[in-house]
Short mmCIF file of C-alpha atoms in Angstrom, two decimals:
data_model
loop_
_atom_site.label_atom_id
_atom_site.label_comp_id
_atom_site.label_asym_id
_atom_site.label_seq_id
_atom_site.Cartn_x
_atom_site.Cartn_y
_atom_site.Cartn_z
CA MET A 1 -13.01 24.43 15.55
CA GLU A 2 -13.29 24.03 12.02
CA ASP A 3 -16.37 25.53 10.42
CA GLN A 4 -18.30 22.95 8.23
CA SER A 5 -18.66 25.39 5.40
CA GLU A 6 -14.79 25.46 5.09
CA VAL A 7 -14.53 21.51 4.47
CA VAL A 8 -16.84 20.21 1.52
CA LEU A 9 -16.48 16.78 0.07
CA PHE A 10 -17.86 15.88 -3.25
CA GLY A 11 -18.56 12.25 -3.37
CA MET A 12 -21.00 9.31 -4.47
CA TRP A 13 -22.26 7.09 -1.81
CA ALA A 14 -21.34 3.77 -3.40
CA SER A 15 -17.64 4.73 -4.21
CA SER A 16 -15.22 2.96 -1.67
CA TYR A 17 -12.57 6.19 -2.55
CA CYS A 18 -15.08 8.38 -1.09
CA ILE A 19 -15.78 6.26 1.81
CA ARG A 20 -11.96 6.65 2.61
CA VAL A 21 -12.36 10.34 3.09
CA LYS A 22 -15.55 10.18 5.09
CA LEU A 23 -13.84 7.87 7.39
CA ALA A 24 -10.73 9.81 8.00
CA LEU A 25 -12.88 13.15 8.43
CA LYS A 26 -15.17 11.25 11.02
CA LEU A 27 -12.04 9.86 12.81
CA LYS A 28 -10.44 13.10 12.96
CA GLY A 29 -13.70 14.87 13.99
CA ILE A 30 -13.77 17.26 11.29
CA PRO A 31 -17.18 18.71 10.29
CA TYR A 32 -17.89 18.92 6.85
CA GLN A 33 -20.57 19.45 4.20
CA TYR A 34 -21.21 16.75 1.98
CA VAL A 35 -22.34 17.11 -1.89
CA GLU A 36 -23.60 13.80 -3.51
CA GLU A 37 -22.61 13.79 -7.30
CA ASP A 38 -24.57 12.35 -10.17
CA LEU A 39 -21.55 10.84 -12.23
CA GLY A 40 -24.01 10.69 -15.13
CA ASN A 41 -24.68 14.48 -14.99
CA LYS A 42 -21.44 15.89 -13.04
CA SER A 43 -21.75 19.32 -11.48
CA ASP A 44 -20.24 22.41 -12.89
CA LEU A 45 -18.46 22.65 -9.54
CA LEU A 46 -17.17 19.26 -9.68
CA LEU A 47 -15.59 19.79 -13.14
CA GLN A 48 -14.28 23.12 -11.76
CA TYR A 49 -12.48 21.59 -8.81
CA ASN A 50 -11.17 18.59 -10.50
CA PRO A 51 -10.75 19.54 -14.31
CA VAL A 52 -8.23 16.77 -14.86
CA HIS A 53 -9.89 13.56 -13.86
CA LYS A 54 -13.48 14.85 -13.35
CA LYS A 55 -14.08 12.35 -10.83
CA VAL A 56 -14.81 12.06 -7.10
CA PRO A 57 -13.83 12.32 -4.38
CA VAL A 58 -13.04 15.91 -4.17
CA LEU A 59 -12.18 17.64 -0.96
CA VAL A 60 -12.40 21.67 -0.93
CA HIS A 61 -10.77 23.30 2.07
CA LYS A 62 -11.20 26.85 2.28
CA GLY A 63 -11.89 27.15 -1.17
CA LYS A 64 -8.75 25.00 -2.33
CA SER A 65 -9.56 21.52 -3.82
CA ILE A 66 -7.70 18.31 -3.20
CA VAL A 67 -8.42 15.21 -5.34
CA GLU A 68 -7.21 11.45 -5.35
CA SER A 69 -8.47 9.72 -2.35
CA ILE A 70 -4.69 8.74 -1.19
CA VAL A 71 -3.65 12.32 -1.70
CA ILE A 72 -6.83 13.61 0.26
CA LEU A 73 -6.01 11.10 3.20
CA GLU A 74 -2.56 12.37 3.39
CA TYR A 75 -3.90 16.04 3.37
CA ILE A 76 -6.27 15.47 6.18
CA ASP A 77 -3.39 13.89 8.47
CA GLU A 78 -0.87 16.70 7.59
CA CYS A 79 -3.52 19.31 7.92
CA TRP A 80 -5.18 18.29 11.09
CA SER A 81 -2.32 16.75 12.98
CA ASN A 82 -4.34 16.12 16.11
CA THR A 83 -4.59 12.74 17.29
CA PRO A 84 -5.54 10.30 16.06
CA ARG A 85 -2.81 10.33 13.25
CA LEU A 86 -3.43 8.13 10.23
CA LEU A 87 0.10 7.64 9.49
CA PRO A 88 2.88 6.62 11.84
CA TYR A 89 5.39 9.43 13.06
CA ASP A 90 8.41 7.21 12.36
CA PRO A 91 9.36 8.07 8.74
CA HIS A 92 10.49 4.57 7.89
CA GLU A 93 7.14 3.08 9.27
CA ARG A 94 5.25 5.74 7.54
CA SER A 95 7.09 4.61 4.03
CA LYS A 96 6.04 0.94 4.52
CA VAL A 97 2.34 1.94 5.19
CA ARG A 98 2.33 3.87 2.25
CA PHE A 99 3.87 1.13 0.10
CA TRP A 100 1.33 -1.25 1.24
CA ALA A 101 -1.57 1.24 0.73
CA ASN A 102 -0.52 1.71 -2.92
CA PHE A 103 -0.12 -1.85 -3.30
CA TYR A 104 -3.67 -2.42 -2.33
CA ASP A 105 -4.67 0.45 -4.43
CA GLN A 106 -2.95 -0.14 -7.51
CA LYS A 107 -2.57 -4.18 -7.55
CA LEU A 108 -5.12 -5.89 -5.24
CA MET A 109 -8.40 -3.69 -5.83
CA PRO A 110 -7.92 -3.76 -9.66
CA SER A 111 -7.34 -7.63 -9.58
CA SER A 112 -11.08 -7.92 -8.26
CA TYR A 113 -12.62 -6.14 -11.33
CA PRO A 114 -12.17 -8.88 -13.76
CA ILE A 115 -13.95 -11.52 -11.48
CA ILE A 116 -17.17 -9.32 -12.17
CA ALA A 117 -16.82 -9.62 -15.90
CA LEU A 118 -15.74 -13.14 -16.47
CA LYS A 119 -17.44 -16.45 -16.36
CA GLY A 120 -16.48 -19.97 -15.93
CA LYS A 121 -12.67 -20.95 -16.30
CA GLU A 122 -11.70 -17.35 -16.86
CA GLN A 123 -13.42 -16.18 -13.63
CA GLU A 124 -11.60 -19.21 -11.46
CA LYS A 125 -8.13 -17.76 -13.27
CA ALA A 126 -9.09 -14.06 -12.11
CA MET A 127 -9.75 -15.53 -8.73
CA GLU A 128 -6.72 -17.28 -8.56
CA ASN A 129 -4.73 -14.06 -9.45
CA PHE A 130 -6.52 -12.12 -6.93
CA SER A 131 -5.76 -14.82 -4.41
CA GLU A 132 -2.08 -14.78 -5.24
CA LEU A 133 -2.07 -10.99 -4.73
CA LEU A 134 -3.91 -11.12 -1.63
CA SER A 135 -1.24 -13.72 -0.34
CA VAL A 136 1.50 -11.10 -1.30
CA PHE A 137 -0.44 -8.24 0.72
CA GLU A 138 -1.01 -10.67 3.94
CA GLU A 139 2.57 -11.63 3.87
CA GLY A 140 3.85 -8.27 3.58
CA ILE A 141 1.58 -6.97 6.24
CA ALA A 142 2.94 -9.72 8.71
CA ARG A 143 6.50 -8.90 7.88
CA ASP A 144 6.53 -5.09 7.46
CA LEU A 145 4.07 -4.17 10.13
CA PRO A 146 3.62 -6.87 12.62
CA GLN A 147 2.39 -4.71 15.35
CA ARG A 148 -1.21 -4.51 14.16
CA SER A 149 -3.59 -5.78 16.88
CA PRO A 150 -6.19 -5.61 15.15
CA PHE A 151 -5.64 -1.99 14.03
CA PHE A 152 -2.44 -0.17 13.00
CA ASN A 153 -2.85 2.61 15.53
CA GLY A 154 -3.79 0.15 18.47
CA GLU A 155 -7.29 1.32 19.59
CA THR A 156 -8.01 3.53 16.63
CA LEU A 157 -8.18 3.11 12.98
CA GLY A 158 -4.89 4.02 10.80
CA PHE A 159 -4.00 4.74 7.31
CA LEU A 160 -4.27 1.26 6.11
CA ASP A 161 -7.41 0.17 8.27
CA ILE A 162 -9.32 3.02 6.25
CA MET A 163 -8.04 1.70 2.95
CA VAL A 164 -9.03 -1.70 3.82
CA ALA A 165 -12.35 -1.12 5.33
CA SER A 166 -13.60 1.09 2.61
CA ASN A 167 -13.55 -1.61 0.08
CA SER A 168 -12.99 -5.03 1.58
CA CYS A 169 -15.77 -4.72 4.34
CA ASN A 170 -18.29 -5.00 1.50
CA TYR A 171 -17.06 -8.35 0.39
CA ARG A 172 -20.06 -10.28 1.20
CA ALA A 173 -21.96 -7.84 -0.94
CA PHE A 174 -19.50 -8.55 -3.83
CA SER A 175 -19.76 -12.20 -3.22
CA GLU A 176 -23.68 -12.16 -3.41
CA ALA A 177 -23.67 -9.97 -6.42
CA VAL A 178 -21.14 -11.89 -8.51
CA GLY A 179 -21.67 -15.26 -7.14
CA VAL A 180 -18.27 -16.31 -5.87
CA THR A 181 -16.82 -17.09 -2.60
CA PHE A 182 -13.68 -16.03 -1.08
CA ASP A 183 -11.29 -18.56 0.59
CA GLN A 184 -11.38 -17.44 4.17
CA GLU A 185 -9.58 -20.31 5.36
CA LYS A 186 -6.69 -19.59 3.24
CA HIS A 187 -6.49 -15.86 4.02
CA SER A 188 -7.62 -16.20 7.62
CA ALA A 189 -5.33 -13.21 8.57
CA PHE A 190 -6.77 -10.96 6.13
CA PHE A 191 -10.36 -11.83 6.88
CA LYS A 192 -9.91 -11.56 10.59
CA TRP A 193 -8.66 -8.26 10.09
CA VAL A 194 -11.78 -7.39 7.83
CA HIS A 195 -13.99 -8.86 10.62
CA ALA A 196 -12.67 -6.76 13.12
CA LEU A 197 -13.05 -3.59 10.93
CA GLN A 198 -16.69 -4.62 10.35
CA ASP A 199 -17.22 -4.40 14.10
CA CYS A 200 -15.92 -0.95 14.49
CA TYR A 201 -18.83 1.71 15.23
CA LEU A 202 -17.41 4.17 12.77
CA ILE A 203 -17.36 1.87 9.71
CA LYS A 204 -20.81 0.37 10.58
CA GLU A 205 -22.14 3.86 10.38
CA THR A 206 -20.41 5.07 7.23
CA LEU A 207 -20.64 1.83 5.03
CA PRO A 208 -23.66 1.82 2.73
CA PRO A 209 -26.28 -0.67 3.27
CA HIS A 210 -25.44 -4.30 2.34
CA GLU A 211 -28.57 -4.74 -0.03
CA LYS A 212 -27.86 -1.16 -1.80
CA VAL A 213 -24.24 -2.32 -2.59
CA VAL A 214 -25.40 -5.61 -4.18
CA ALA A 215 -27.94 -3.88 -6.32
CA LYS A 216 -25.33 -1.22 -7.26
CA ILE A 217 -22.82 -3.68 -8.30
CA ARG A 218 -25.44 -5.82 -10.34
CA GLU A 219 -26.69 -2.47 -12.22
CA LYS A 220 -23.30 -1.40 -12.92
CA PHE A 221 -21.62 -4.37 -13.99
CA LEU A 222 -23.93 -7.13 -14.60
CA SER A 223 -26.93 -5.46 -16.27
CA PRO A 224 -27.27 -6.04 -20.05
CA LYS A 225 -26.07 -2.89 -21.76
CA ALA A 226 -28.73 -1.34 -24.16
#
């Protein structure tokens, strides 16, 4: 059994990237020590373990650091290869999951950020761009990974479930904080998936409270800057 002191996660409670790692560790049953970071006053240990990006999450396993959430997820899956596996065994299936995970991380998630900063017609345009990318994601999942029902590993969460849950399960908090509404009818496949994830006990206990997320979004993105 892994000793809790051998696995340490440096994170920040509101970060969806850190929530990904928490979900993977919990799903695998890996005990770990959690260190909450103040990103306005980063600890010396964080800077030591992630000297390039100086960001969370950072996973430290037996004194060795692993950075970047997707890299950490893959490390966890390879290092603790006990079931449940996060990624499929088949190399081709695994490559497709990795492709759509990167699309979600590098295209879809960043496209939501302008929605917060913009107003009026510009915000509407940003919402349209997000919707277009979400359609590409939905169609790609339906084409390349049709076996999802509702989770990619059947009864347990998989790699993409963790990616989507850590971010999109807070969509109501995003909507409330920013004052926008997502077209759930147009994107029914995606939101059906999200709602199934929201009902998962592991996700319920890991996601931060709705009110705290709303307040954090407003504080970080919408409060007047001094």
